[in-house]
Amino acid sequence: MNIGRILKKALFYMTVPKCVSCFDKLSFEDCALCPKCLAEYYETKAQSFCSVCLKPLYECSCTNDYLDSHFVHKVIKVLRYKASVEGVRVPAYELVYNLKRGHRRDIVKFLSEEIAESIRNSLKLENKKYIITNVPRQRSRRIKYGVDHSKELAKAVGKLLDFEYLPILKSKSPKAQKKTHGEERITNAKFDYKNEYDLKGENVIILDDIITTGASVGTCATLLKGLGARRIIAVSFAVAYKDNYTPFLTEDRFS
């Protein structure tokens, strides 16, 4: 008899978790999404392609001009993010929305497994050692929601891939990036590093849930390079920029 599994089942049915997209009750075998919404998620994922290498995004590591100029020559992702149409719930995007605002372990588990799979597809891991860190959440948002979701995600991905997680960076951004637009995203992306870390010669993965323009990841990557990182790879669940994206030269930034 597996006592741990029995306790997990008891806790599961006491909390009665629901699908993050349609709010139907989940079975014990489900993880964050019900079977119907899970099928929709995989459909969204299958429709995300890179216009540069033509691969599905979950097998692609193409970067954009802004990140490439900030020492990030590979960006690993799962799918492309688009703003939801009002009244239409898209399972892939509801996962991110709920990740930012709650403490559901099943969402972290689902997303970390999807991200880890994309890392395996894109890097083949090549028997290289990687350190994984995250773009830290802005302080007021961390206080409001009680969690740094990208930190939890990075720790979970690190555990799946046997990468060491280090909390290298800290946020000094005056406000959340989602409340900024255009070039303001760059000026608002303020971060610092903790002095106890030496990354000389290390391969570093920096994780964020969504890369919208690359402002936060680019700023953080520059700090990691200053700490001696040899190779920096950005990883996110979703990207919201066009493949040929050049920051802030056009209002039509999103695909």
PDB file of C-alpha atoms in Angstrom:
ATOM      1  CA  MET A   1       0.000   0.000   0.000  1.00  0.00           C
ATOM      2  CA  ASN A   2       1.396   3.395  -1.012  1.00  0.00           C
ATOM      3  CA  ILE A   3       0.640   5.674   1.954  1.00  0.00           C
ATOM      4  CA  GLY A   4       2.002   8.731   0.139  1.00  0.00           C
ATOM      5  CA  ARG A   5      -0.369   8.230  -2.804  1.00  0.00           C
ATOM      6  CA  ILE A   6      -3.333   7.727  -0.456  1.00  0.00           C
ATOM      7  CA  LEU A   7      -2.531  10.981   1.356  1.00  0.00           C
ATOM      8  CA  LYS A   8      -2.160  12.818  -1.963  1.00  0.00           C
ATOM      9  CA  LYS A   9      -5.544  11.512  -3.106  1.00  0.00           C
ATOM     10  CA  ALA A  10      -7.187  12.539   0.165  1.00  0.00           C
ATOM     11  CA  LEU A  11      -5.747  16.061  -0.098  1.00  0.00           C
ATOM     12  CA  PHE A  12      -6.765  16.232  -3.758  1.00  0.00           C
ATOM     13  CA  TYR A  13     -10.411  15.417  -3.107  1.00  0.00           C
ATOM     14  CA  MET A  14     -10.541  17.730  -0.077  1.00  0.00           C
ATOM     15  CA  THR A  15      -9.430  20.716  -2.191  1.00  0.00           C
ATOM     16  CA  VAL A  16     -11.526  19.778  -5.278  1.00  0.00           C
ATOM     17  CA  PRO A  17      -9.267  21.433  -7.886  1.00  0.00           C
ATOM     18  CA  LYS A  18     -10.788  22.656 -11.114  1.00  0.00           C
ATOM     19  CA  CYS A  19      -9.534  23.053 -14.656  1.00  0.00           C
ATOM     20  CA  VAL A  20      -7.790  26.422 -14.960  1.00  0.00           C
ATOM     21  CA  SER A  21      -9.583  27.133 -18.228  1.00  0.00           C
ATOM     22  CA  CYS A  22     -13.163  25.821 -18.100  1.00  0.00           C
ATOM     23  CA  PHE A  23     -13.437  25.275 -14.297  1.00  0.00           C
ATOM     24  CA  ASP A  24     -14.715  21.706 -14.618  1.00  0.00           C
ATOM     25  CA  LYS A  25     -13.682  19.448 -11.759  1.00  0.00           C
ATOM     26  CA  LEU A  26     -10.463  17.545 -12.374  1.00  0.00           C
ATOM     27  CA  SER A  27      -9.930  13.847 -11.823  1.00  0.00           C
ATOM     28  CA  PHE A  28      -6.928  12.674  -9.814  1.00  0.00           C
ATOM     29  CA  GLU A  29      -5.107  11.786 -13.038  1.00  0.00           C
ATOM     30  CA  ASP A  30      -5.585  15.263 -14.555  1.00  0.00           C
ATOM     31  CA  CYS A  31      -2.975  18.005 -14.147  1.00  0.00           C
ATOM     32  CA  ALA A  32      -4.224  21.623 -14.297  1.00  0.00           C
ATOM     33  CA  LEU A  33      -6.362  21.031 -17.430  1.00  0.00           C
ATOM     34  CA  CYS A  34      -9.316  18.740 -18.053  1.00  0.00           C
ATOM     35  CA  PRO A  35      -9.040  16.337 -21.047  1.00  0.00           C
ATOM     36  CA  LYS A  36     -10.986  18.696 -23.359  1.00  0.00           C
ATOM     37  CA  CYS A  37      -8.869  21.753 -22.511  1.00  0.00           C
ATOM     38  CA  LEU A  38      -5.695  19.666 -22.639  1.00  0.00           C
ATOM     39  CA  ALA A  39      -6.541  18.748 -26.241  1.00  0.00           C
ATOM     40  CA  GLU A  40      -7.045  22.467 -27.016  1.00  0.00           C
ATOM     41  CA  TYR A  41      -3.695  23.233 -25.395  1.00  0.00           C
ATOM     42  CA  TYR A  42      -1.892  20.729 -27.613  1.00  0.00           C
ATOM     43  CA  GLU A  43      -3.661  22.182 -30.658  1.00  0.00           C
ATOM     44  CA  THR A  44      -2.363  25.673 -29.777  1.00  0.00           C
ATOM     45  CA  LYS A  45       1.115  24.261 -29.231  1.00  0.00           C
ATOM     46  CA  ALA A  46       1.056  22.424 -32.569  1.00  0.00           C
ATOM     47  CA  GLN A  47       0.138  25.637 -34.412  1.00  0.00           C
ATOM     48  CA  SER A  48       3.180  27.587 -33.129  1.00  0.00           C
ATOM     49  CA  PHE A  49       5.996  27.640 -35.699  1.00  0.00           C
ATOM     50  CA  CYS A  50       9.171  29.660 -36.114  1.00  0.00           C
ATOM     51  CA  SER A  51       9.256  31.680 -39.345  1.00  0.00           C
ATOM     52  CA  VAL A  52      13.075  31.586 -39.328  1.00  0.00           C
ATOM     53  CA  CYS A  53      13.915  27.877 -38.972  1.00  0.00           C
ATOM     54  CA  LEU A  54      10.361  26.640 -39.736  1.00  0.00           C
ATOM     55  CA  LYS A  55      10.464  24.226 -36.814  1.00  0.00           C
ATOM     56  CA  PRO A  56       7.695  23.982 -34.223  1.00  0.00           C
ATOM     57  CA  LEU A  57       8.545  26.470 -31.475  1.00  0.00           C
ATOM     58  CA  TYR A  58       8.992  23.678 -28.942  1.00  0.00           C
ATOM     59  CA  GLU A  59      11.924  22.421 -31.058  1.00  0.00           C
ATOM     60  CA  CYS A  60      13.286  25.879 -31.938  1.00  0.00           C
ATOM     61  CA  SER A  61      16.047  27.895 -30.286  1.00  0.00           C
ATOM     62  CA  CYS A  62      16.048  30.975 -32.553  1.00  0.00           C
ATOM     63  CA  THR A  63      16.519  34.278 -30.738  1.00  0.00           C
ATOM     64  CA  ASN A  64      15.538  37.823 -31.736  1.00  0.00           C
ATOM     65  CA  ASP A  65      17.724  40.824 -32.564  1.00  0.00           C
ATOM     66  CA  TYR A  66      17.399  42.465 -29.165  1.00  0.00           C
ATOM     67  CA  LEU A  67      18.303  39.382 -27.137  1.00  0.00           C
ATOM     68  CA  ASP A  68      21.067  38.419 -29.567  1.00  0.00           C
ATOM     69  CA  SER A  69      22.681  41.799 -28.885  1.00  0.00           C
ATOM     70  CA  HIS A  70      22.478  41.084 -25.126  1.00  0.00           C
ATOM     71  CA  PHE A  71      24.465  37.809 -25.112  1.00  0.00           C
ATOM     72  CA  VAL A  72      21.402  35.552 -25.558  1.00  0.00           C
ATOM     73  CA  HIS A  73      21.963  33.588 -28.762  1.00  0.00           C
ATOM     74  CA  LYS A  74      19.400  30.873 -28.031  1.00  0.00           C
ATOM     75  CA  VAL A  75      15.803  31.210 -26.821  1.00  0.00           C
ATOM     76  CA  ILE A  76      13.974  27.996 -25.958  1.00  0.00           C
ATOM     77  CA  LYS A  77      10.196  28.167 -25.784  1.00  0.00           C
ATOM     78  CA  VAL A  78       7.056  26.038 -25.980  1.00  0.00           C
ATOM     79  CA  LEU A  79       4.535  28.164 -27.884  1.00  0.00           C
ATOM     80  CA  ARG A  80       3.622  31.649 -29.059  1.00  0.00           C
ATOM     81  CA  TYR A  81       1.492  33.846 -26.831  1.00  0.00           C
ATOM     82  CA  LYS A  82      -1.280  36.020 -28.200  1.00  0.00           C
ATOM     83  CA  ALA A  83      -3.601  38.251 -26.243  1.00  0.00           C
ATOM     84  CA  SER A  84      -6.861  36.419 -25.534  1.00  0.00           C
ATOM     85  CA  VAL A  85     -10.016  37.590 -27.235  1.00  0.00           C
ATOM     86  CA  GLU A  86     -12.450  38.935 -24.658  1.00  0.00           C
ATOM     87  CA  GLY A  87     -14.799  36.189 -23.519  1.00  0.00           C
ATOM     88  CA  VAL A  88     -12.720  33.392 -25.076  1.00  0.00           C
ATOM     89  CA  ARG A  89     -10.644  31.310 -22.684  1.00  0.00           C
ATOM     90  CA  VAL A  90      -7.531  29.766 -24.262  1.00  0.00           C
ATOM     91  CA  PRO A  91      -6.129  26.952 -22.059  1.00  0.00           C
ATOM     92  CA  ALA A  92      -2.473  27.688 -22.894  1.00  0.00           C
ATOM     93  CA  TYR A  93      -2.819  31.315 -21.776  1.00  0.00           C
ATOM     94  CA  GLU A  94      -4.985  30.549 -18.751  1.00  0.00           C
ATOM     95  CA  LEU A  95      -2.127  28.399 -17.457  1.00  0.00           C
ATOM     96  CA  VAL A  96       0.182  31.430 -17.414  1.00  0.00           C
ATOM     97  CA  TYR A  97      -2.488  33.731 -15.968  1.00  0.00           C
ATOM     98  CA  ASN A  98      -3.135  31.361 -13.058  1.00  0.00           C
ATOM     99  CA  LEU A  99       0.562  30.641 -12.536  1.00  0.00           C
ATOM    100  CA  LYS A 100       1.160  34.335 -11.835  1.00  0.00           C
ATOM    101  CA  ARG A 101      -1.668  34.623  -9.334  1.00  0.00           C
ATOM    102  CA  GLY A 102      -1.807  31.400  -7.369  1.00  0.00           C
ATOM    103  CA  HIS A 103       0.049  28.605  -5.635  1.00  0.00           C
ATOM    104  CA  ARG A 104      -1.232  25.615  -7.577  1.00  0.00           C
ATOM    105  CA  ARG A 105       1.476  23.007  -7.720  1.00  0.00           C
ATOM    106  CA  ASP A 106      -0.219  21.190 -10.580  1.00  0.00           C
ATOM    107  CA  ILE A 107       0.258  24.253 -12.828  1.00  0.00           C
ATOM    108  CA  VAL A 108       3.956  24.476 -11.919  1.00  0.00           C
ATOM    109  CA  LYS A 109       4.274  20.735 -12.546  1.00  0.00           C
ATOM    110  CA  PHE A 110       2.567  20.918 -15.950  1.00  0.00           C
ATOM    111  CA  LEU A 111       4.500  23.949 -17.200  1.00  0.00           C
ATOM    112  CA  SER A 112       7.862  22.750 -15.867  1.00  0.00           C
ATOM    113  CA  GLU A 113       7.425  19.414 -17.669  1.00  0.00           C
ATOM    114  CA  GLU A 114       6.545  21.201 -20.917  1.00  0.00           C
ATOM    115  CA  ILE A 115       9.543  23.544 -20.603  1.00  0.00           C
ATOM    116  CA  ALA A 116      11.910  20.703 -19.697  1.00  0.00           C
ATOM    117  CA  GLU A 117      10.769  18.799 -22.797  1.00  0.00           C
ATOM    118  CA  SER A 118      11.499  21.837 -25.002  1.00  0.00           C
ATOM    119  CA  ILE A 119      14.961  22.174 -23.447  1.00  0.00           C
ATOM    120  CA  ARG A 120      15.669  18.524 -24.238  1.00  0.00           C
ATOM    121  CA  ASN A 121      14.383  18.961 -27.803  1.00  0.00           C
ATOM    122  CA  SER A 122      16.410  22.105 -28.465  1.00  0.00           C
ATOM    123  CA  LEU A 123      19.665  21.462 -26.621  1.00  0.00           C
ATOM    124  CA  LYS A 124      19.958  17.667 -26.704  1.00  0.00           C
ATOM    125  CA  LEU A 125      21.710  18.509 -23.388  1.00  0.00           C
ATOM    126  CA  GLU A 126      25.050  17.358 -24.850  1.00  0.00           C
ATOM    127  CA  ASN A 127      26.178  16.154 -21.406  1.00  0.00           C
ATOM    128  CA  LYS A 128      26.819  19.772 -20.432  1.00  0.00           C
ATOM    129  CA  LYS A 129      26.325  21.152 -16.973  1.00  0.00           C
ATOM    130  CA  TYR A 130      23.951  24.118 -16.676  1.00  0.00           C
ATOM    131  CA  ILE A 131      23.064  26.468 -13.872  1.00  0.00           C
ATOM    132  CA  ILE A 132      19.454  27.645 -13.985  1.00  0.00           C
ATOM    133  CA  THR A 133      18.157  30.940 -12.583  1.00  0.00           C
ATOM    134  CA  ASN A 134      15.135  33.161 -13.203  1.00  0.00           C
ATOM    135  CA  VAL A 135      14.073  36.703 -13.997  1.00  0.00           C
ATOM    136  CA  PRO A 136      12.957  37.782 -10.496  1.00  0.00           C
ATOM    137  CA  ARG A 137       9.479  39.118  -9.927  1.00  0.00           C
ATOM    138  CA  GLN A 138       8.974  42.778  -9.105  1.00  0.00           C
ATOM    139  CA  ARG A 139       8.723  43.208  -5.319  1.00  0.00           C
ATOM    140  CA  SER A 140       5.209  44.641  -5.082  1.00  0.00           C
ATOM    141  CA  ARG A 141       3.828  41.802  -7.245  1.00  0.00           C
ATOM    142  CA  ARG A 142       5.647  39.250  -5.120  1.00  0.00           C
ATOM    143  CA  ILE A 143       4.079  40.731  -1.998  1.00  0.00           C
ATOM    144  CA  LYS A 144       0.636  40.955  -3.579  1.00  0.00           C
ATOM    145  CA  TYR A 145       0.505  37.356  -4.779  1.00  0.00           C
ATOM    146  CA  GLY A 146       2.844  35.798  -2.235  1.00  0.00           C
ATOM    147  CA  VAL A 147       4.952  33.980  -4.799  1.00  0.00           C
ATOM    148  CA  ASP A 148       7.704  34.480  -7.349  1.00  0.00           C
ATOM    149  CA  HIS A 149       6.241  32.202 -10.006  1.00  0.00           C
ATOM    150  CA  SER A 150       9.275  32.203 -12.295  1.00  0.00           C
ATOM    151  CA  LYS A 151      11.469  31.146  -9.352  1.00  0.00           C
ATOM    152  CA  GLU A 152       9.184  28.190  -8.582  1.00  0.00           C
ATOM    153  CA  LEU A 153       9.138  27.273 -12.264  1.00  0.00           C
ATOM    154  CA  ALA A 154      12.930  27.473 -12.595  1.00  0.00           C
ATOM    155  CA  LYS A 155      13.436  25.329  -9.493  1.00  0.00           C
ATOM    156  CA  ALA A 156      11.003  22.699 -10.842  1.00  0.00           C
ATOM    157  CA  VAL A 157      12.683  22.637 -14.276  1.00  0.00           C
ATOM    158  CA  GLY A 158      16.092  22.380 -12.622  1.00  0.00           C
ATOM    159  CA  LYS A 159      14.935  19.401 -10.599  1.00  0.00           C
ATOM    160  CA  LEU A 160      13.609  17.627 -13.705  1.00  0.00           C
ATOM    161  CA  LEU A 161      16.855  18.143 -15.639  1.00  0.00           C
ATOM    162  CA  ASP A 162      19.273  17.860 -12.716  1.00  0.00           C
ATOM    163  CA  PHE A 163      20.432  21.486 -13.124  1.00  0.00           C
ATOM    164  CA  GLU A 164      21.547  23.478 -10.107  1.00  0.00           C
ATOM    165  CA  TYR A 165      19.160  26.340  -9.312  1.00  0.00           C
ATOM    166  CA  LEU A 166      20.707  29.571  -7.999  1.00  0.00           C
ATOM    167  CA  PRO A 167      18.723  32.721  -7.036  1.00  0.00           C
ATOM    168  CA  ILE A 168      21.323  35.000  -8.599  1.00  0.00           C
ATOM    169  CA  LEU A 169      19.264  38.089  -9.430  1.00  0.00           C
ATOM    170  CA  LYS A 170      16.992  40.531  -7.634  1.00  0.00           C
ATOM    171  CA  SER A 171      14.485  42.974  -9.071  1.00  0.00           C
ATOM    172  CA  LYS A 172      14.810  46.738  -8.706  1.00  0.00           C
ATOM    173  CA  SER A 173      12.103  47.555 -11.262  1.00  0.00           C
ATOM    174  CA  PRO A 174       9.876  50.392 -10.007  1.00  0.00           C
ATOM    175  CA  LYS A 175       6.752  48.735 -11.426  1.00  0.00           C
ATOM    176  CA  ALA A 176       5.630  45.509 -13.064  1.00  0.00           C
ATOM    177  CA  GLN A 177       6.662  45.079 -16.704  1.00  0.00           C
ATOM    178  CA  LYS A 178       3.078  44.310 -17.762  1.00  0.00           C
ATOM    179  CA  LYS A 179       2.200  47.905 -16.851  1.00  0.00           C
ATOM    180  CA  THR A 180       4.796  49.334 -19.234  1.00  0.00           C
ATOM    181  CA  HIS A 181       4.882  49.689 -23.017  1.00  0.00           C
ATOM    182  CA  GLY A 182       7.358  50.422 -25.791  1.00  0.00           C
ATOM    183  CA  GLU A 183      10.781  51.685 -24.774  1.00  0.00           C
ATOM    184  CA  GLU A 184       9.539  52.157 -21.209  1.00  0.00           C
ATOM    185  CA  ARG A 185       9.961  48.391 -20.824  1.00  0.00           C
ATOM    186  CA  ILE A 186      13.724  48.794 -21.193  1.00  0.00           C
ATOM    187  CA  THR A 187      14.045  51.701 -18.748  1.00  0.00           C
ATOM    188  CA  ASN A 188      11.806  49.897 -16.240  1.00  0.00           C
ATOM    189  CA  ALA A 189      13.780  46.626 -16.432  1.00  0.00           C
ATOM    190  CA  LYS A 190      16.122  47.212 -13.502  1.00  0.00           C
ATOM    191  CA  PHE A 191      17.834  44.275 -11.816  1.00  0.00           C
ATOM    192  CA  ASP A 192      20.888  43.591  -9.719  1.00  0.00           C
ATOM    193  CA  TYR A 193      22.845  40.489  -8.748  1.00  0.00           C
ATOM    194  CA  LYS A 194      23.771  38.997  -5.411  1.00  0.00           C
ATOM    195  CA  ASN A 195      27.494  39.314  -4.743  1.00  0.00           C
ATOM    196  CA  GLU A 196      28.051  35.750  -3.551  1.00  0.00           C
ATOM    197  CA  TYR A 197      27.846  34.171  -7.010  1.00  0.00           C
ATOM    198  CA  ASP A 198      30.766  33.642  -9.394  1.00  0.00           C
ATOM    199  CA  LEU A 199      29.695  32.324 -12.808  1.00  0.00           C
ATOM    200  CA  LYS A 200      33.098  32.293 -14.463  1.00  0.00           C
ATOM    201  CA  GLY A 201      33.017  29.752 -17.305  1.00  0.00           C
ATOM    202  CA  GLU A 202      29.499  28.536 -16.433  1.00  0.00           C
ATOM    203  CA  ASN A 203      26.641  27.770 -18.838  1.00  0.00           C
ATOM    204  CA  VAL A 204      23.555  29.570 -17.511  1.00  0.00           C
ATOM    205  CA  ILE A 205      19.875  29.194 -18.331  1.00  0.00           C
ATOM    206  CA  ILE A 206      17.685  32.153 -17.411  1.00  0.00           C
ATOM    207  CA  LEU A 207      13.965  31.434 -17.221  1.00  0.00           C
ATOM    208  CA  ASP A 208      10.931  33.702 -17.495  1.00  0.00           C
ATOM    209  CA  ASP A 209       7.306  32.668 -17.961  1.00  0.00           C
ATOM    210  CA  ILE A 210       6.736  34.861 -21.048  1.00  0.00           C
ATOM    211  CA  ILE A 211       9.228  36.840 -23.109  1.00  0.00           C
ATOM    212  CA  THR A 212       7.230  39.764 -24.454  1.00  0.00           C
ATOM    213  CA  THR A 213       9.972  42.002 -25.845  1.00  0.00           C
ATOM    214  CA  GLY A 214      13.109  40.627 -24.202  1.00  0.00           C
ATOM    215  CA  ALA A 215      13.783  43.747 -22.117  1.00  0.00           C
ATOM    216  CA  SER A 216      13.893  41.938 -18.757  1.00  0.00           C
ATOM    217  CA  VAL A 217      15.758  38.879 -20.010  1.00  0.00           C
ATOM    218  CA  GLY A 218      18.268  41.035 -21.918  1.00  0.00           C
ATOM    219  CA  THR A 219      19.039  43.174 -18.866  1.00  0.00           C
ATOM    220  CA  CYS A 220      19.432  40.106 -16.663  1.00  0.00           C
ATOM    221  CA  ALA A 221      21.635  38.363 -19.241  1.00  0.00           C
ATOM    222  CA  THR A 222      23.992  41.353 -19.296  1.00  0.00           C
ATOM    223  CA  LEU A 223      24.394  41.056 -15.512  1.00  0.00           C
ATOM    224  CA  LEU A 224      25.038  37.313 -15.781  1.00  0.00           C
ATOM    225  CA  LYS A 225      27.672  37.964 -18.429  1.00  0.00           C
ATOM    226  CA  GLY A 226      29.319  40.445 -16.080  1.00  0.00           C
ATOM    227  CA  LEU A 227      29.511  37.683 -13.458  1.00  0.00           C
ATOM    228  CA  GLY A 228      31.508  35.582 -15.898  1.00  0.00           C
ATOM    229  CA  ALA A 229      28.861  33.371 -17.545  1.00  0.00           C
ATOM    230  CA  ARG A 230      30.295  31.720 -20.662  1.00  0.00           C
ATOM    231  CA  ARG A 231      27.015  30.881 -22.402  1.00  0.00           C
ATOM    232  CA  ILE A 232      23.548  32.266 -21.618  1.00  0.00           C
ATOM    233  CA  ILE A 233      20.360  30.606 -22.874  1.00  0.00           C
ATOM    234  CA  ALA A 234      16.919  32.117 -22.327  1.00  0.00           C
ATOM    235  CA  VAL A 235      13.999  29.787 -21.635  1.00  0.00           C
ATOM    236  CA  SER A 236      10.317  30.649 -21.432  1.00  0.00           C
ATOM    237  CA  PHE A 237       6.981  28.919 -21.695  1.00  0.00           C
ATOM    238  CA  ALA A 238       5.841  31.419 -24.339  1.00  0.00           C
ATOM    239  CA  VAL A 239       7.143  34.226 -26.512  1.00  0.00           C
ATOM    240  CA  ALA A 240       5.024  37.163 -27.654  1.00  0.00           C
ATOM    241  CA  TYR A 241       7.384  38.786 -30.143  1.00  0.00           C
ATOM    242  CA  LYS A 242       7.555  38.185 -33.889  1.00  0.00           C
ATOM    243  CA  ASP A 243      10.474  36.092 -35.096  1.00  0.00           C
ATOM    244  CA  ASN A 244      11.922  39.049 -37.033  1.00  0.00           C
ATOM    245  CA  TYR A 245      11.202  41.355 -34.114  1.00  0.00           C
ATOM    246  CA  THR A 246      13.205  44.555 -33.766  1.00  0.00           C
ATOM    247  CA  PRO A 247      12.211  46.266 -30.496  1.00  0.00           C
ATOM    248  CA  PHE A 248      10.127  49.410 -30.543  1.00  0.00           C
ATOM    249  CA  LEU A 249      10.549  50.287 -34.226  1.00  0.00           C
ATOM    250  CA  THR A 250       6.956  49.395 -34.958  1.00  0.00           C
ATOM    251  CA  GLU A 251       3.669  49.343 -33.125  1.00  0.00           C
ATOM    252  CA  ASP A 252       2.841  46.016 -34.743  1.00  0.00           C
ATOM    253  CA  ARG A 253       5.060  44.106 -32.323  1.00  0.00           C
ATOM    254  CA  PHE A 254       2.916  41.078 -31.671  1.00  0.00           C
ATOM    255  CA  SER A 255       2.049  38.202 -33.932  1.00  0.00           C
TER     256      SER A 255
END
